[in-house]
Every structure is written in structure tokens, then in C-alpha cells.
Tab-separated table of C-alpha atoms in Angstrom:
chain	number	residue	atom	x	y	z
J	23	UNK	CA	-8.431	6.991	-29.427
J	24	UNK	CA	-5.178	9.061	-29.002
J	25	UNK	CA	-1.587	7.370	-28.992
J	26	UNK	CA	0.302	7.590	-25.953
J	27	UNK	CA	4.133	7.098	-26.015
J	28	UNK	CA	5.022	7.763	-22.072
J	29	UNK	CA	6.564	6.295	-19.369
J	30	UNK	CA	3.859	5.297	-16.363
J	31	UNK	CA	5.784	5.997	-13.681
J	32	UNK	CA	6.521	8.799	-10.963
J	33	UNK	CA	7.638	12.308	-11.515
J	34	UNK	CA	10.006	12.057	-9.395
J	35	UNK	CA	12.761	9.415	-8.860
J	36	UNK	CA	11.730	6.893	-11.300
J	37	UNK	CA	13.092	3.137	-10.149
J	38	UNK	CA	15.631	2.148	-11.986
J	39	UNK	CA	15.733	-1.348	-14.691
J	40	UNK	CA	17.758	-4.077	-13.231
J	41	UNK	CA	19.344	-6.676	-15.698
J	42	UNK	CA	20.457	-10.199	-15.404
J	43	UNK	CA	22.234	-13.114	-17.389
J	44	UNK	CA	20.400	-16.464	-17.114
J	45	UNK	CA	21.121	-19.547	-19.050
J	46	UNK	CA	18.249	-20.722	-21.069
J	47	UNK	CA	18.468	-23.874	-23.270
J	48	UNK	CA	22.284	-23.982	-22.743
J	49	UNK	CA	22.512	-20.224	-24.067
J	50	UNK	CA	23.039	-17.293	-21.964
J	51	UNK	CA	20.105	-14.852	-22.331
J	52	UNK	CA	20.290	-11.055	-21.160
J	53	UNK	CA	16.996	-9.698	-19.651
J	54	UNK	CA	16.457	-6.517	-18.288
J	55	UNK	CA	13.600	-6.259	-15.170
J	56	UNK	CA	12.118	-3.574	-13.089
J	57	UNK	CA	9.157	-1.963	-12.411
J	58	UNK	CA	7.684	-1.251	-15.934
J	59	UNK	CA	4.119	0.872	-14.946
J	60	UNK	CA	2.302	2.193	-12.178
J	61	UNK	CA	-0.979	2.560	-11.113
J	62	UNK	CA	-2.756	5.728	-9.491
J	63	UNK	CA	0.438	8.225	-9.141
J	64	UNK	CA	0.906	11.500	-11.442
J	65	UNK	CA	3.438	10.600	-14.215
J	66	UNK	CA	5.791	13.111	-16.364
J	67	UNK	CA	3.346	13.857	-18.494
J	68	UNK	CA	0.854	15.124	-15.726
J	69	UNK	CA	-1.340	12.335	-16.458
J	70	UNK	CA	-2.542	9.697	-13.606
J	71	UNK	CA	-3.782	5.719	-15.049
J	72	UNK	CA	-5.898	4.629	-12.494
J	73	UNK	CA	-5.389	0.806	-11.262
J	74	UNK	CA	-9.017	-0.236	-13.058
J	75	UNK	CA	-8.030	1.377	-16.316
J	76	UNK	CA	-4.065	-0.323	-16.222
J	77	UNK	CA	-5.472	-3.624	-14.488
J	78	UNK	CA	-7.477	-4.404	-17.645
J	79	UNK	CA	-4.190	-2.811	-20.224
J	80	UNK	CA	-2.007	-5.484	-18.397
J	81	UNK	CA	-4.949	-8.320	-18.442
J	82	UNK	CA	-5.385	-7.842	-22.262
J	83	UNK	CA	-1.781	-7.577	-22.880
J	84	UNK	CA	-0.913	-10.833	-21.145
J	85	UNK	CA	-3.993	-12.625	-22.731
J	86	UNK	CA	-3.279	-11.590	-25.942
J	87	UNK	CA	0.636	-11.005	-26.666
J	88	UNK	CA	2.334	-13.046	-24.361
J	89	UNK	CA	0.490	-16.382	-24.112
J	90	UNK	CA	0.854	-15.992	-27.597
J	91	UNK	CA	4.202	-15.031	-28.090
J	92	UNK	CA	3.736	-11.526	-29.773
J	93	UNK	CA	4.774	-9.399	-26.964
J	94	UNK	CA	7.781	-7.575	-28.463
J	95	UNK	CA	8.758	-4.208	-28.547
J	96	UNK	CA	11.301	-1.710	-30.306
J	97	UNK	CA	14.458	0.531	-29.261
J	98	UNK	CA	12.623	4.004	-28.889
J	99	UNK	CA	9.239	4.996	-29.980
J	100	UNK	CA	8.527	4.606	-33.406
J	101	UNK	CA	5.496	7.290	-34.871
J	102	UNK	CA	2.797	4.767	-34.456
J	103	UNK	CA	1.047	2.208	-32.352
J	104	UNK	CA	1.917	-0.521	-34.753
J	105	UNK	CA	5.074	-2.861	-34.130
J	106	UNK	CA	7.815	-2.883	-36.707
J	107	UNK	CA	9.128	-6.007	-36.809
J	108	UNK	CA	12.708	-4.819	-37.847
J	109	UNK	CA	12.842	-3.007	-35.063
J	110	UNK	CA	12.084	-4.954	-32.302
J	111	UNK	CA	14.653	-5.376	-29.470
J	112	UNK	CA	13.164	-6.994	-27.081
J	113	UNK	CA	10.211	-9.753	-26.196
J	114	UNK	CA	8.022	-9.110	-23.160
J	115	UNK	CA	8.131	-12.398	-20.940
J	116	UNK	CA	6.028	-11.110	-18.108
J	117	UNK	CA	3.707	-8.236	-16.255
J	118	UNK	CA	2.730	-8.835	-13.030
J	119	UNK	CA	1.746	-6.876	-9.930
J	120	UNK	CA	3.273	-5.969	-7.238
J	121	UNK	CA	0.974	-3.383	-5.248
J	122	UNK	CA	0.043	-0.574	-7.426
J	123	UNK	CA	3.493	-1.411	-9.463
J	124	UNK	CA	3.508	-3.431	-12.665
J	125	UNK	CA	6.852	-5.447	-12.866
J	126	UNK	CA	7.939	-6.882	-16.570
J	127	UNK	CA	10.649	-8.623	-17.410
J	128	UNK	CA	12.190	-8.585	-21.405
J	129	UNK	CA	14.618	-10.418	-22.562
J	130	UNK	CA	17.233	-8.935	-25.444
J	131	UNK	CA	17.060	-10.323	-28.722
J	132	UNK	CA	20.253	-10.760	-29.395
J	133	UNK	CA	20.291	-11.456	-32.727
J	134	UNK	CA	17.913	-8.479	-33.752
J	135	UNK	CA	20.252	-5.568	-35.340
J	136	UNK	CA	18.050	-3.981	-32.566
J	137	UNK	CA	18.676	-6.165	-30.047
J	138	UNK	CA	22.394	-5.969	-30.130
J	139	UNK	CA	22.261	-2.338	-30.111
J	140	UNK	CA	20.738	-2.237	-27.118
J	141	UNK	CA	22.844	-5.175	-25.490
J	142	UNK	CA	25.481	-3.263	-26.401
J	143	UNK	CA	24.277	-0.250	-24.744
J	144	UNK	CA	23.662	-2.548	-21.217
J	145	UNK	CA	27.128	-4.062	-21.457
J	146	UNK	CA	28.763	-0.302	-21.786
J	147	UNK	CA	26.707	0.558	-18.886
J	148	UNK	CA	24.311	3.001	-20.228
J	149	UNK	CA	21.145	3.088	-18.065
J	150	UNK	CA	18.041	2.575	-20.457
J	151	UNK	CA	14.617	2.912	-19.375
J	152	UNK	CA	11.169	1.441	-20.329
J	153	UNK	CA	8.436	3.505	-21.916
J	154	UNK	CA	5.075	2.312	-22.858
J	155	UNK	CA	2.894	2.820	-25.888
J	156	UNK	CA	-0.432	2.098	-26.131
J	157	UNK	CA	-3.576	3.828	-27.522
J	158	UNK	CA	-6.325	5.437	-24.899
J	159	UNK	CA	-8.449	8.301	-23.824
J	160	UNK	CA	-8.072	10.597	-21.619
J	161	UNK	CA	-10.351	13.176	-19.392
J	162	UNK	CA	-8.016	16.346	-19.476
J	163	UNK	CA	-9.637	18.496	-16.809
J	164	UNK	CA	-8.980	15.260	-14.508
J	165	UNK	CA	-6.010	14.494	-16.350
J	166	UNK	CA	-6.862	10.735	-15.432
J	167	UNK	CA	-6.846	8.362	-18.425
J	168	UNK	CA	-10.033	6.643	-19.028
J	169	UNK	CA	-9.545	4.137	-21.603
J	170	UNK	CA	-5.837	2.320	-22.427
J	171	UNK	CA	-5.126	-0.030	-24.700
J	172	UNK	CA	-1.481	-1.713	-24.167
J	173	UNK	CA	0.274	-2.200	-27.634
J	174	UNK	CA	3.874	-2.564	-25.910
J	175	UNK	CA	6.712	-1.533	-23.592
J	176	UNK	CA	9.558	0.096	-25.723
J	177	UNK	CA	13.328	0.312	-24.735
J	178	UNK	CA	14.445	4.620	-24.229
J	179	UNK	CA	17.238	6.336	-23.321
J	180	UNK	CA	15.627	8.826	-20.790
J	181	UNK	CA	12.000	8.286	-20.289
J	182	UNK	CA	12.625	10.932	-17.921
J	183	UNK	CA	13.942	13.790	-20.124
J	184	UNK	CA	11.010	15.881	-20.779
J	185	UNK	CA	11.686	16.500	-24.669
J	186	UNK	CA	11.301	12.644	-24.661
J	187	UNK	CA	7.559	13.367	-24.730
J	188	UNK	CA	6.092	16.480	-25.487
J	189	UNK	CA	4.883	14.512	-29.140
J	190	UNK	CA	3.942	11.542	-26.920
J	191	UNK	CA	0.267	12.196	-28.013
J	192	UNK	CA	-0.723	12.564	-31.553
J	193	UNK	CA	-3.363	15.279	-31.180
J	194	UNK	CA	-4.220	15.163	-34.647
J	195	UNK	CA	-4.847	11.704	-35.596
J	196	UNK	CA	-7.399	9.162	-34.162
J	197	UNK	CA	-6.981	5.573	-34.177
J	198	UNK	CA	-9.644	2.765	-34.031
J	199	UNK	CA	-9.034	-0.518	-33.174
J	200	UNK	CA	-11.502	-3.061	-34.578
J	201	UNK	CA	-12.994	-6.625	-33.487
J	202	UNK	CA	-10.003	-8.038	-35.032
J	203	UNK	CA	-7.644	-5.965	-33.196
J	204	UNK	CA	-6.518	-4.083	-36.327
J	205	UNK	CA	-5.442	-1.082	-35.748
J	206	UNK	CA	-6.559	2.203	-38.316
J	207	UNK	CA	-5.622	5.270	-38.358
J	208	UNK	CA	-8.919	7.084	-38.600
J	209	UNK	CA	-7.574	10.344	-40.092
J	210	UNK	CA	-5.913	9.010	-42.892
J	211	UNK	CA	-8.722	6.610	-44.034
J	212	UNK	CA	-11.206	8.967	-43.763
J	213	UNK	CA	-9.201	11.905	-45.666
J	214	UNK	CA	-8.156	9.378	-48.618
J	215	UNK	CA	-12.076	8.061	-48.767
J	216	UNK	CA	-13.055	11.156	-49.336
J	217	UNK	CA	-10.682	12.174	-51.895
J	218	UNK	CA	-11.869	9.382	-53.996
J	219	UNK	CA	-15.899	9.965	-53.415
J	220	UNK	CA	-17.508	12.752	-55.141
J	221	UNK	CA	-18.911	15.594	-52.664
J	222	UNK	CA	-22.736	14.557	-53.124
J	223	UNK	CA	-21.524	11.204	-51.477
J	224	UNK	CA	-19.271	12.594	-48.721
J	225	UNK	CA	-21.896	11.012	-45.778
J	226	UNK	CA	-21.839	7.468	-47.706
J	227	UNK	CA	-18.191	7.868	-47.336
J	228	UNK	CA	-17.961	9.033	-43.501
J	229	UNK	CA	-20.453	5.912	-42.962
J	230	UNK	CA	-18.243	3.835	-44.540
J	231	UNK	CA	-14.497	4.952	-43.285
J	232	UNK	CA	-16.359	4.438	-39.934
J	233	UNK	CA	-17.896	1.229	-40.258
């Protein structure tokens, strides 16, 4: 499966994030809210997620990150689908629908060096967008995704600006993710396996990077 760093949304007129202060356990707590993916329209990147494929992204996502608590993302798009936890800006308290619209809610971590950078940003009144990563495949002639896995929502500048994108899939590296959930990085396993196996073993090896 490719990564796919992109913002789900229209290609034209994107909805803006709306942000709030709410008091939670006697503490005022910033959150930012809007409409964070859409189903079935043609995003900036040409490509379409229909509902079915995005339903079952969100369904995971809830199920596994934020019943749990591990539904936090980052301040931009780091090179990976993996989370880097000194990073993070942000934890994911919700995705719901709303017709074909998925709408999250985050709330800033404040006391994340990321966090306050972004808080910071708000408060100045810089207009940040959402962005999502996640790993899936895709039928190019289509152009319709037909696989996505949800890893996160990350915190952008301009999910609009093209430039913002045109590395949003890694065309050279492949990513597995196994019954665990752990995430490997196909390429690089395989290349460093077979490095270390002598050539009259290179189909042990392929078994075995696979496996």
C-alpha cells in the first residue's frame, strides 16, 4: 500500500476549520472543528474516496485510536505513516458524519512544543487546515481509491496550495500493515534482507521479508 498525505476535500472552496474555547476540568481547552473529509467528490489531488472505502477508514479509526485514546496527530506531514510522538499537536476527539462530510473535532495540546506552536498560530489568526494521512490503494485510470487505511488527521498551513502535495504519495516505497497493526515499510526490509542473504538464497529471503 502507498502513503497518502492529502486533504479529502473539494477542489474548489474547501470549508473552512472553526475553533472554540471550552472549559474542561476547570481548564480552558482550545479545539479546532470543521469538516475534516469527504466522501465521493474529486479532491486536489484528482483523486475521489468513495463513501464505502472512507466509511470503513473512519469506522477503524474510531474503533481503534479514539476509544483508545491514541488518536493524535502532528503539525504538517511528517515522511511517513508512523506518528512521532514529539510532534504531535493535537488529539482527535471525534469523526462523525454528516451526509457525505466527515466532521472531527481536535483539541490543541497545549503543552506539546507542537501544540503551542500551533495555538499560537490560531490566536494570531492564521487559518490552518486539516490534512489526512493514511496508507491505501488506488485504481489510477478511475482515479478512485480502493483501499484506505486512516493513520491520522495532521494540522497544515494550506492543504490547498498545490506544492503542498505533489510528494503526497510515495511512489517508491510500499508499506504493509500486519495483524498487529504494525506498520513496515516493505522496501526497506526487503532491500536490507537481501543485503545480508547470499544470492543463492535471495527467494528464502523475499519469502521471508514478506511473511
Amino acid at each position: 500500500m502507498k502513503l497518502f498525505s492529502e486533504d479529502i476535500l473539494p477542489e474548489e472552496n474547501p470549508p473552512e476549520l472553526e475553533t472554540c474555547v471550552e472549559e474542561v476540568g476547570g481548564k480552558k481547552q482550545l479545539f479546532i472543528e470543521g469538516i475534516f473529509m469527504q466522501a465521493d467528490i474529486r479532491n486536489r489531488n484528482r483523486r475521489v474516496y468513495p463513501r464505502s472505502v472512507l466509511s470503513e477508514a473512519v469506522e477503524n479509526f474510531n474503533t481503534k485510536f479514539i476509544s483508545s485514546g491514541r488518536s493524535v496527530g502532528e503539525l504538517n506531514h511528517p515522511d511517513g505513516p508512523k506518528i512521532n510522538l514529539d510532534k504531535v499537536s493535537h488529539r482527535i476527539d471525534s469523526l462523525r458524519w454528516e451526509g457525505s462530510n466527515v466532521i472531527g473535532k481536535a483539541a490543541i495540546l497545549e503543552d506539546m512544543p507542537m501544540g503551542r506552536i500551533a495555538k499560537t498560530l490560531i490566536e494570531s489568526g492564521v487559518q490552518l487546515g486539516v490534512s489526512s494521512r493514511g496508507l491505501g490503494d488506488i485504481d489510477h485510470a478511475a482515479g478512485r481509491m480502493r483501499k484506505f487505511i486512516l493513520n491520522t488527521v495532521d494540522i497544515v498551513h494550506d492543504p490547498s496550495a498545490p506544492e503542498s502535495f505533489v510528494n503526497g504519495v510515495m511512489e517508491g516505497v510500499d508499506y504493509v500493515v500486519g495483524e498487529d497493526d504494525e506498520i513496515r515499510q516493505m522496501q526497506e526490509d526487503i532491500k536490507d534482507l537481501m543485503h545480508k542473504t547470499p544470492k543463492s538464497q535471495h527467494k528464502i529471503a523475499q519469502a521471508v521479508a514478506f511473511r
